[in-house]
Structure formats: structure tokens, C-alpha cells
Tab-separated table of N, CA and C in Angstrom:
chain	number	residue	atom	x	y	z
A	10	MET	N	-0.518	46.409	30.518
A	10	MET	CA	-1.036	46.082	29.269
A	10	MET	C	-1.095	44.609	29.230
A	11	ARG	N	-2.352	44.110	28.794
A	11	ARG	CA	-2.489	42.732	28.446
A	11	ARG	C	-1.979	42.371	27.036
A	12	LEU	N	-1.733	41.118	26.881
A	12	LEU	CA	-1.163	40.709	25.626
A	12	LEU	C	-2.032	40.967	24.423
A	13	ASN	N	-3.459	40.709	24.537
A	13	ASN	CA	-4.275	41.062	23.399
A	13	ASN	C	-4.287	42.641	23.125
A	14	GLU	N	-4.135	43.428	24.157
A	14	GLU	CA	-4.198	44.833	24.032
A	14	GLU	C	-2.807	45.317	23.395
A	15	ALA	N	-1.842	44.404	23.540
A	15	ALA	CA	-0.535	44.769	22.769
A	15	ALA	C	-0.530	44.868	21.339
A	16	ILE	N	-1.438	44.156	20.657
A	16	ILE	CA	-1.704	44.172	19.265
A	16	ILE	C	-2.174	45.494	18.831
A	17	ILE	N	-3.144	45.965	19.614
A	17	ILE	CA	-3.745	47.318	19.397
A	17	ILE	C	-2.769	48.438	19.525
A	18	GLU	N	-1.944	48.267	20.734
A	18	GLU	CA	-0.952	49.330	21.002
A	18	GLU	C	0.121	49.428	19.898
A	19	TYR	N	0.501	48.174	19.548
A	19	TYR	CA	1.604	48.091	18.407
A	19	TYR	C	1.026	48.865	17.267
A	20	SER	N	-0.169	48.495	16.744
A	20	SER	CA	-0.706	49.158	15.620
A	20	SER	C	-0.767	50.584	15.740
A	21	ARG	N	-1.188	51.139	16.875
A	21	ARG	CA	-1.235	52.577	16.923
A	21	ARG	C	0.064	53.332	16.965
A	22	ILE	N	1.056	52.724	17.616
A	22	ILE	CA	2.403	53.266	17.799
A	22	ILE	C	3.004	53.266	16.437
A	23	ASN	N	2.827	52.206	15.683
A	23	ASN	CA	3.463	52.015	14.509
A	23	ASN	C	2.586	52.413	13.161
A	24	SER	N	1.627	53.004	13.395
A	24	SER	CA	0.689	53.221	12.164
A	24	SER	C	1.392	54.122	11.161
A	25	LYS	N	2.109	55.172	11.441
A	25	LYS	CA	2.824	56.066	10.405
A	25	LYS	C	3.825	55.162	9.691
A	26	LYS	N	4.549	54.331	10.535
A	26	LYS	CA	5.623	53.550	9.955
A	26	LYS	C	4.982	52.538	8.846
A	27	ILE	N	3.968	51.855	9.379
A	27	ILE	CA	3.305	50.903	8.518
A	27	ILE	C	2.909	51.528	7.146
A	28	LYS	N	2.455	52.727	7.207
A	28	LYS	CA	1.874	53.393	6.074
A	28	LYS	C	3.023	53.777	5.098
A	29	VAL	N	4.231	54.069	5.680
A	29	VAL	CA	5.483	54.418	4.860
A	29	VAL	C	5.960	53.085	4.262
A	30	ILE	N	6.152	52.078	5.047
A	30	ILE	CA	6.776	50.810	4.605
A	30	ILE	C	5.809	50.075	3.616
A	31	GLN	N	4.514	50.222	3.712
A	31	GLN	CA	3.661	49.508	2.737
A	31	GLN	C	3.846	50.134	1.336
A	32	GLN	N	4.431	51.192	1.196
A	32	GLN	CA	4.720	51.941	-0.066
A	32	GLN	C	5.858	51.396	-0.769
A	33	LEU	N	6.797	50.722	-0.065
A	33	LEU	CA	8.057	50.227	-0.632
A	33	LEU	C	7.846	48.873	-1.410
A	34	ASN	N	8.650	48.706	-2.414
A	34	ASN	CA	8.534	47.511	-3.290
A	34	ASN	C	9.101	46.395	-2.441
A	35	GLY	N	8.479	45.252	-2.762
A	35	GLY	CA	8.859	43.935	-2.101
A	35	GLY	C	7.945	43.479	-0.991
A	36	GLY	N	6.968	44.157	-0.585
A	36	GLY	CA	6.035	43.743	0.382
A	36	GLY	C	6.589	44.017	1.857
A	37	TYR	N	5.614	43.857	2.739
A	37	TYR	CA	6.105	44.191	4.053
A	37	TYR	C	5.664	43.212	5.215
A	38	GLU	N	5.051	42.061	4.742
A	38	GLU	CA	4.492	41.100	5.630
A	38	GLU	C	5.577	40.608	6.651
A	39	ARG	N	6.811	40.130	6.153
A	39	ARG	CA	7.726	39.572	6.959
A	39	ARG	C	8.313	40.660	7.955
A	40	TRP	N	8.444	41.976	7.494
A	40	TRP	CA	8.835	43.035	8.223
A	40	TRP	C	7.748	43.089	9.523
A	41	PHE	N	6.572	43.146	9.164
A	41	PHE	CA	5.409	43.347	10.105
A	41	PHE	C	5.569	42.162	11.187
A	42	GLN	N	5.659	40.999	10.672
A	42	GLN	CA	5.846	39.782	11.509
A	42	GLN	C	6.942	39.982	12.515
A	43	LEU	N	8.131	40.264	12.043
A	43	LEU	CA	9.207	40.415	12.910
A	43	LEU	C	9.285	41.589	13.854
A	44	ASP	N	8.683	42.732	13.342
A	44	ASP	CA	8.569	43.809	14.175
A	44	ASP	C	7.550	43.733	15.355
A	45	LEU	N	6.464	42.971	15.029
A	45	LEU	CA	5.396	42.650	16.077
A	45	LEU	C	6.148	41.806	17.041
A	46	CYS	N	6.829	40.837	16.612
A	46	CYS	CA	7.516	39.965	17.608
A	46	CYS	C	8.510	40.757	18.504
A	47	HIS	N	9.153	41.628	17.963
A	47	HIS	CA	10.095	42.569	18.625
A	47	HIS	C	9.330	43.280	19.719
A	48	PHE	N	8.253	43.868	19.146
A	48	PHE	CA	7.476	44.721	20.117
A	48	PHE	C	6.980	43.873	21.410
A	49	LEU	N	6.450	42.664	21.129
A	49	LEU	CA	5.978	41.825	22.144
A	49	LEU	C	6.963	41.394	23.082
A	50	ILE	N	8.158	41.026	22.548
A	50	ILE	CA	9.215	40.556	23.444
A	50	ILE	C	9.776	41.627	24.240
A	51	THR	N	9.925	42.923	23.743
A	51	THR	CA	10.475	44.025	24.478
A	51	THR	C	9.504	44.568	25.406
A	52	ASN	N	8.183	44.355	25.225
A	52	ASN	CA	7.184	44.978	26.262
A	52	ASN	C	6.707	44.189	27.209
A	53	PHE	N	6.975	42.843	27.094
A	53	PHE	CA	6.579	41.894	28.123
A	53	PHE	C	7.834	40.947	28.577
A	54	SER	N	8.193	41.017	29.642
A	54	SER	CA	9.313	40.185	30.209
A	54	SER	C	9.095	38.687	30.180
A	55	ASN	N	7.779	38.338	30.154
A	55	ASN	CA	7.441	37.006	30.226
A	55	ASN	C	6.875	36.285	28.990
A	56	VAL	N	7.207	37.056	27.816
A	56	VAL	CA	6.833	36.554	26.454
A	56	VAL	C	8.003	36.251	25.613
A	57	PHE	N	7.679	35.089	24.860
A	57	PHE	CA	8.691	34.858	23.750
A	57	PHE	C	7.860	34.419	22.630
A	58	THR	N	8.388	34.534	21.394
A	58	THR	CA	7.695	34.225	20.093
A	58	THR	C	8.410	33.148	19.248
A	59	VAL	N	7.642	32.509	18.484
A	59	VAL	CA	8.213	31.605	17.449
A	59	VAL	C	7.612	32.044	16.261
A	60	THR	N	8.233	32.246	15.138
A	60	THR	CA	7.746	32.407	13.771
A	60	THR	C	7.811	31.296	13.067
A	61	GLU	N	6.792	31.157	12.164
A	61	GLU	CA	6.607	30.014	11.211
A	61	GLU	C	6.550	28.680	12.047
A	62	ALA	N	5.662	28.695	12.955
A	62	ALA	CA	5.448	27.570	13.811
A	62	ALA	C	4.583	26.550	13.322
A	63	ASP	N	5.000	25.351	13.621
A	63	ASP	CA	4.210	24.076	13.197
A	63	ASP	C	3.254	23.745	14.162
A	64	VAL	N	2.009	24.266	13.839
A	64	VAL	CA	0.827	24.060	14.910
A	64	VAL	C	-0.399	23.297	14.023
A	65	TYR	N	-0.210	23.182	12.858
A	65	TYR	CA	-1.224	22.682	12.001
A	65	TYR	C	-1.144	21.044	11.704
A	66	GLY	N	0.108	20.590	11.917
A	66	GLY	CA	0.317	19.232	11.542
A	66	GLY	C	0.383	18.887	10.087
A	67	THR	N	0.595	20.043	9.252
A	67	THR	CA	0.771	19.970	7.679
A	67	THR	C	2.016	20.767	7.359
A	68	LEU	N	2.232	21.015	6.247
A	68	LEU	CA	3.325	21.755	5.752
A	68	LEU	C	3.130	23.346	6.021
A	69	GLU	N	1.935	23.710	6.215
A	69	GLU	CA	1.584	25.047	6.561
A	69	GLU	C	2.085	25.491	7.928
A	70	ARG	N	2.419	26.784	8.031
A	70	ARG	CA	2.943	27.252	9.326
A	70	ARG	C	2.079	28.521	9.922
A	71	LEU	N	2.225	28.644	11.152
A	71	LEU	CA	1.583	29.736	11.779
A	71	LEU	C	2.539	30.879	11.869
A	72	ASP	N	2.141	32.101	11.416
A	72	ASP	CA	3.141	33.287	11.347
A	72	ASP	C	3.724	33.504	12.637
A	73	ILE	N	2.948	33.556	13.686
A	73	ILE	CA	3.627	33.852	15.078
A	73	ILE	C	2.897	33.049	16.121
A	74	LEU	N	3.699	32.340	16.888
A	74	LEU	CA	3.067	31.634	18.028
A	74	LEU	C	3.694	32.411	19.238
A	75	VAL	N	2.831	32.821	20.157
A	75	VAL	CA	3.186	33.577	21.327
A	75	VAL	C	3.073	32.663	22.575
A	76	TYR	N	4.286	32.602	23.307
A	76	TYR	CA	4.126	32.008	24.552
A	76	TYR	C	4.244	33.036	25.740
A	77	GLN	N	3.499	32.866	26.733
A	77	GLN	CA	3.516	33.773	27.945
A	77	GLN	C	3.559	32.925	29.166
A	78	TYR	N	4.483	33.247	30.127
A	78	TYR	CA	4.673	32.444	31.259
A	78	TYR	C	4.963	30.965	30.865
A	79	GLY	N	5.654	30.767	29.708
A	79	GLY	CA	6.061	29.390	29.295
A	79	GLY	C	4.973	28.552	28.654
A	80	SER	N	3.741	29.082	28.575
A	80	SER	CA	2.630	28.358	27.910
A	80	SER	C	2.245	29.114	26.592
A	81	ILE	N	1.763	28.353	25.723
A	81	ILE	CA	1.149	28.971	24.456
A	81	ILE	C	-0.089	29.800	24.797
A	82	SER	N	0.019	31.110	24.432
A	82	SER	CA	-0.993	32.024	24.785
A	82	SER	C	-1.766	32.581	23.487
A	83	MET	N	-1.014	32.798	22.350
A	83	MET	CA	-1.685	33.270	21.201
A	83	MET	C	-1.064	32.766	19.922
A	84	GLY	N	-2.014	32.556	18.910
A	84	GLY	CA	-1.464	32.418	17.577
A	84	GLY	C	-1.933	33.489	16.575
A	85	ILE	N	-1.005	33.898	15.701
A	85	ILE	CA	-1.215	35.138	14.914
A	85	ILE	C	-0.919	34.755	13.337
A	86	GLU	N	-1.868	34.926	12.507
A	86	GLU	CA	-1.656	34.922	11.086
A	86	GLU	C	-1.661	36.343	10.645
A	87	ILE	N	-0.776	36.687	9.644
A	87	ILE	CA	-0.612	38.025	9.216
A	87	ILE	C	-0.795	38.052	7.757
A	88	LYS	N	-1.552	39.086	7.186
A	88	LYS	CA	-1.537	39.327	5.867
A	88	LYS	C	-1.311	40.806	5.664
A	89	CYS	N	-0.522	41.174	4.619
A	89	CYS	CA	-0.284	42.571	4.312
A	89	CYS	C	-0.594	42.913	2.820
A	90	GLN	N	-1.423	43.799	2.549
A	90	GLN	CA	-1.881	44.155	1.268
A	90	GLN	C	-0.645	44.837	0.581
A	91	SER	N	-0.348	44.453	-0.677
A	91	SER	CA	0.544	45.074	-1.393
A	91	SER	C	-0.169	46.115	-2.356
A	92	GLU	N	0.614	47.016	-2.903
A	92	GLU	CA	-0.047	48.078	-3.765
A	92	GLU	C	-0.690	47.309	-5.013
A	93	ALA	N	-0.026	46.265	-5.492
A	93	ALA	CA	-0.649	45.499	-6.738
A	93	ALA	C	-1.946	44.857	-6.352
A	94	GLN	N	-2.125	44.569	-5.011
A	94	GLN	CA	-3.392	43.919	-4.665
A	94	GLN	C	-4.619	44.962	-4.508
A	95	LEU	N	-4.335	46.243	-4.740
A	95	LEU	CA	-5.308	47.229	-4.945
A	95	LEU	C	-6.064	47.105	-6.337
A	96	ARG	N	-5.287	46.420	-7.310
A	96	ARG	CA	-5.853	46.539	-8.664
A	96	ARG	C	-7.037	45.403	-8.625
A	97	PRO	N	-8.094	45.761	-9.452
A	97	PRO	CA	-9.292	44.932	-9.535
A	97	PRO	C	-8.932	43.427	-9.868
A	98	ASP	N	-7.915	43.172	-10.651
A	98	ASP	CA	-7.724	41.749	-10.926
A	98	ASP	C	-7.031	41.020	-9.908
A	99	ARG	N	-6.385	41.702	-8.889
A	99	ARG	CA	-5.662	41.130	-7.849
A	99	ARG	C	-6.354	41.195	-6.448
A	100	TYR	N	-7.333	42.114	-6.300
A	100	TYR	CA	-8.015	42.281	-5.142
A	100	TYR	C	-8.767	40.945	-4.598
A	101	PRO	N	-9.447	40.272	-5.487
A	101	PRO	CA	-10.222	39.149	-5.025
A	101	PRO	C	-9.383	38.045	-4.511
A	102	GLY	N	-8.077	37.937	-5.095
A	102	GLY	CA	-7.088	36.926	-4.600
A	102	GLY	C	-6.620	37.314	-3.174
A	103	PHE	N	-6.528	38.545	-2.953
A	103	PHE	CA	-6.172	39.033	-1.532
A	103	PHE	C	-7.129	38.734	-0.542
A	104	ILE	N	-8.303	38.994	-0.943
A	104	ILE	CA	-9.545	38.628	0.007
A	104	ILE	C	-9.517	37.209	0.325
A	105	THR	N	-9.445	36.397	-0.802
A	105	THR	CA	-9.341	34.942	-0.628
A	105	THR	C	-8.406	34.467	0.299
A	106	SER	N	-6.986	34.946	0.153
A	106	SER	CA	-5.990	34.609	0.946
A	106	SER	C	-6.221	34.941	2.548
A	107	ILE	N	-7.021	36.029	2.723
A	107	ILE	CA	-7.379	36.283	4.189
A	107	ILE	C	-8.328	35.352	4.644
A	108	ALA	N	-9.365	34.998	3.880
A	108	ALA	CA	-10.261	34.081	4.246
A	108	ALA	C	-9.712	32.718	4.538
A	109	GLN	N	-8.725	32.259	3.731
A	109	GLN	CA	-8.018	31.043	3.876
A	109	GLN	C	-7.311	30.996	5.269
A	110	ASP	N	-6.630	32.182	5.514
A	110	ASP	CA	-5.939	32.204	6.850
A	110	ASP	C	-6.946	32.146	7.996
A	111	CYS	N	-8.117	32.729	7.855
A	111	CYS	CA	-8.975	32.739	8.939
A	111	CYS	C	-9.449	31.200	9.255
A	112	GLU	N	-9.703	30.437	8.121
A	112	GLU	CA	-10.081	29.084	8.244
A	112	GLU	C	-8.776	28.268	8.741
A	113	LYS	N	-7.728	28.568	8.246
A	113	LYS	CA	-6.454	27.770	8.643
A	113	LYS	C	-6.157	27.957	10.191
A	114	ILE	N	-6.430	29.183	10.645
A	114	ILE	CA	-6.023	29.373	12.162
A	114	ILE	C	-7.047	28.681	13.097
A	115	LYS	N	-8.203	28.455	12.483
A	115	LYS	CA	-9.212	27.799	13.339
A	115	LYS	C	-8.622	26.284	13.749
A	116	ASN	N	-7.799	25.797	12.873
A	116	ASN	CA	-7.221	24.330	13.138
A	116	ASN	C	-5.795	24.439	13.842
A	117	ALA	N	-5.545	25.545	14.295
A	117	ALA	CA	-4.207	25.604	15.142
A	117	ALA	C	-4.509	25.041	16.447
A	118	LYS	N	-3.678	23.908	16.589
A	118	LYS	CA	-3.834	23.025	17.806
A	118	LYS	C	-3.280	23.615	19.079
A	119	ASN	N	-3.952	23.455	20.186
A	119	ASN	CA	-3.542	23.980	21.578
A	119	ASN	C	-3.161	25.367	21.552
A	120	VAL	N	-3.889	26.297	20.711
A	120	VAL	CA	-3.777	27.766	20.751
A	120	VAL	C	-5.082	28.328	21.245
A	121	PRO	N	-4.930	28.939	22.416
A	121	PRO	CA	-6.185	29.362	23.090
A	121	PRO	C	-6.774	30.681	22.423
A	122	VAL	N	-5.909	31.680	21.913
A	122	VAL	CA	-6.308	32.866	21.369
A	122	VAL	C	-5.751	32.893	20.046
A	123	LYS	N	-6.670	33.135	19.028
A	123	LYS	CA	-6.280	33.185	17.611
A	123	LYS	C	-6.684	34.388	16.954
A	124	GLN	N	-5.729	35.042	16.248
A	124	GLN	CA	-5.958	36.377	15.598
A	124	GLN	C	-5.402	36.370	14.176
A	125	VAL	N	-6.135	36.926	13.305
A	125	VAL	CA	-5.738	37.223	11.912
A	125	VAL	C	-5.422	38.803	11.855
A	126	ILE	N	-4.342	39.206	11.630
A	126	ILE	CA	-4.027	40.556	11.485
A	126	ILE	C	-3.812	41.025	10.053
A	127	VAL	N	-4.456	42.022	9.541
A	127	VAL	CA	-4.228	42.421	8.190
A	127	VAL	C	-3.764	44.019	8.057
A	128	GLY	N	-2.726	44.079	7.445
A	128	GLY	CA	-2.274	45.463	6.979
A	128	GLY	C	-2.854	45.839	5.656
A	129	CYS	N	-3.587	46.973	5.577
A	129	CYS	CA	-4.277	47.372	4.450
A	129	CYS	C	-3.826	48.771	4.119
A	130	TYR	N	-4.168	49.066	2.864
A	130	TYR	CA	-4.077	50.509	2.454
A	130	TYR	C	-5.420	51.135	2.949
A	131	GLU	N	-5.316	52.380	3.390
A	131	GLU	CA	-6.395	53.087	4.019
A	131	GLU	C	-7.663	53.215	3.146
A	132	ASN	N	-7.393	53.332	1.783
A	132	ASN	CA	-8.649	53.401	0.920
A	132	ASN	C	-9.214	52.163	0.661
A	133	SER	N	-8.850	51.091	1.223
A	133	SER	CA	-9.485	49.774	0.953
A	133	SER	C	-9.873	48.978	2.172
A	134	ILE	N	-9.636	49.642	3.360
A	134	ILE	CA	-10.146	49.044	4.607
A	134	ILE	C	-11.621	48.715	4.694
A	135	GLN	N	-12.351	49.711	4.381
A	135	GLN	CA	-13.872	49.494	4.559
A	135	GLN	C	-14.255	48.356	3.594
A	136	SER	N	-13.787	48.392	2.366
A	136	SER	CA	-14.182	47.405	1.409
A	136	SER	C	-13.863	45.990	1.831
A	137	ILE	N	-12.640	45.919	2.404
A	137	ILE	CA	-12.129	44.691	2.905
A	137	ILE	C	-13.032	44.128	4.039
A	138	ILE	N	-13.275	45.037	4.986
A	138	ILE	CA	-14.089	44.597	6.187
A	138	ILE	C	-15.403	44.074	5.641
A	139	GLU	N	-16.027	44.846	4.803
A	139	GLU	CA	-17.468	44.592	4.270
A	139	GLU	C	-17.437	43.287	3.465
A	140	THR	N	-16.424	43.099	2.593
A	140	THR	CA	-16.294	41.718	1.803
A	140	THR	C	-16.129	40.539	2.797
A	141	LEU	N	-15.239	40.714	3.764
A	141	LEU	CA	-15.060	39.572	4.612
A	141	LEU	C	-16.259	39.362	5.510
A	142	TYR	N	-16.890	40.419	5.920
A	142	TYR	CA	-18.146	40.207	6.613
A	142	TYR	C	-19.158	39.444	5.986
A	143	GLN	N	-19.260	39.716	4.660
A	143	GLN	CA	-20.214	38.869	3.879
A	143	GLN	C	-19.935	37.381	3.793
A	144	GLN	N	-18.563	37.088	4.073
A	144	GLN	CA	-18.124	35.673	4.039
A	144	GLN	C	-18.201	35.144	5.423
A	145	GLY	N	-18.598	35.931	6.455
A	145	GLY	CA	-18.749	35.464	7.636
A	145	GLY	C	-17.529	35.735	8.733
A	146	TYR	N	-16.649	36.606	8.379
A	146	TYR	CA	-15.652	37.059	9.179
A	146	TYR	C	-15.731	38.638	9.657
A	147	LEU	N	-15.892	38.618	10.987
A	147	LEU	CA	-15.957	39.967	11.509
A	147	LEU	C	-14.641	40.636	11.989
A	148	PHE	N	-14.160	41.336	10.935
A	148	PHE	CA	-12.917	42.095	11.230
A	148	PHE	C	-13.328	43.411	11.752
A	149	LYS	N	-12.350	43.923	12.617
A	149	LYS	CA	-12.547	45.193	13.176
A	149	LYS	C	-11.256	46.032	12.905
A	150	GLN	N	-11.516	47.391	12.505
A	150	GLN	CA	-10.191	48.144	12.320
A	150	GLN	C	-9.829	48.678	13.717
A	151	ILE	N	-8.477	48.732	13.816
A	151	ILE	CA	-7.843	49.294	14.995
A	151	ILE	C	-7.867	50.828	14.612
A	152	THR	N	-8.558	51.497	15.496
A	152	THR	CA	-8.758	52.961	15.260
A	152	THR	C	-7.434	53.679	14.799
A	153	ASP	N	-7.658	54.660	13.797
A	153	ASP	CA	-6.629	55.406	13.253
A	153	ASP	C	-5.310	54.683	12.836
A	154	THR	N	-5.507	53.587	12.406
A	154	THR	CA	-4.434	52.759	11.796
A	154	THR	C	-4.854	51.992	10.534
A	155	PRO	N	-3.774	51.615	9.672
A	155	PRO	CA	-4.135	50.802	8.513
A	155	PRO	C	-4.301	49.307	8.865
A	156	VAL	N	-4.730	48.924	10.065
A	156	VAL	CA	-4.657	47.466	10.414
A	156	VAL	C	-6.100	47.063	10.894
A	157	ILE	N	-6.435	45.859	10.376
A	157	ILE	CA	-7.675	45.324	10.939
A	157	ILE	C	-7.425	43.927	11.527
A	158	VAL	N	-8.293	43.451	12.396
A	158	VAL	CA	-8.024	42.315	13.267
A	158	VAL	C	-9.398	41.312	13.261
A	159	TYR	N	-9.171	40.071	13.084
A	159	TYR	CA	-10.119	39.181	13.450
A	159	TYR	C	-9.746	38.313	14.574
A	160	SER	N	-10.580	38.198	15.534
A	160	SER	CA	-10.129	37.274	16.719
A	160	SER	C	-11.059	36.127	16.820
A	161	ILE	N	-10.559	34.894	17.115
A	161	ILE	CA	-11.272	33.799	17.196
A	161	ILE	C	-11.147	33.377	18.747
């Protein structure tokens, strides 16, 4: 399995778990971030990860920086939709935060592969994909999961 395929595999393996955890109060973005790091580290002997990495030269941080064979291989920004963000008054802010991460990750220095991963509620996946497409971001759903991915 290649590293970029690992994100797809992780999402498929953990789809049911993601659907349960997203229902819990308090959000699940940090859990998603750490669980994905754990998956990458345990499935690749040549991978290590850094969370909240300084790659932008600002106070902003990259959620996950992945090293493979000692070199930077991938940068990942993660957004996870909360139940509150399903409400019409909160939904636009969630979309804006995803678009901001898409723009932010473009500025990640020395990162060859860049991805924005979004955990969503199933009933909002299509709407999120369509809205972001209208803004110029081509997200794709990982089949049979509540996860969409934008690769740069």
C-alpha cells in the first residue's frame, strides 16, 4: 500500500467508528488527527508523523506532517463537521473554514503532496462537495465513508 492509498484505506476501515464518534459531544477532529497518525505509523515501518507542524512560517500550524524514509512526504489539514455545523446558521462557516484550509495548505513549504481531509455527516456530503466545487475545490468522497478528500 502506498502512502496516499493509506488515507483511503484508513477511511474505509474506520468508517463505522467515525460515524459513531462524530455523534459524541466535544468534536472529533483531534481524535481523527491522532488516530490517522497512529494508522500511518503502525502500517508503514518507514513513516513518522508530526502534528501541529510549523510549515507556514506563521502562527498557523499544519495538522499532520508525514515523513517517509526521513523526508517530508505529505501534509494534511483536517476538518471534522460537528452536529452544530449542520444547522443553516453554522453551515456556511464550516464551508468557509474548509476553503481557508485549502488555501492555507497551498502555502505549506517543502511539502510535495498536500491533502485536506474532511469528516462529514453523510446527509451533508453531497452538499459540501457541490458548494466547494463552486468555489474551485474538487473534493472527492472516499466510497462508502463519511470522508471527503481534496488533493493538491
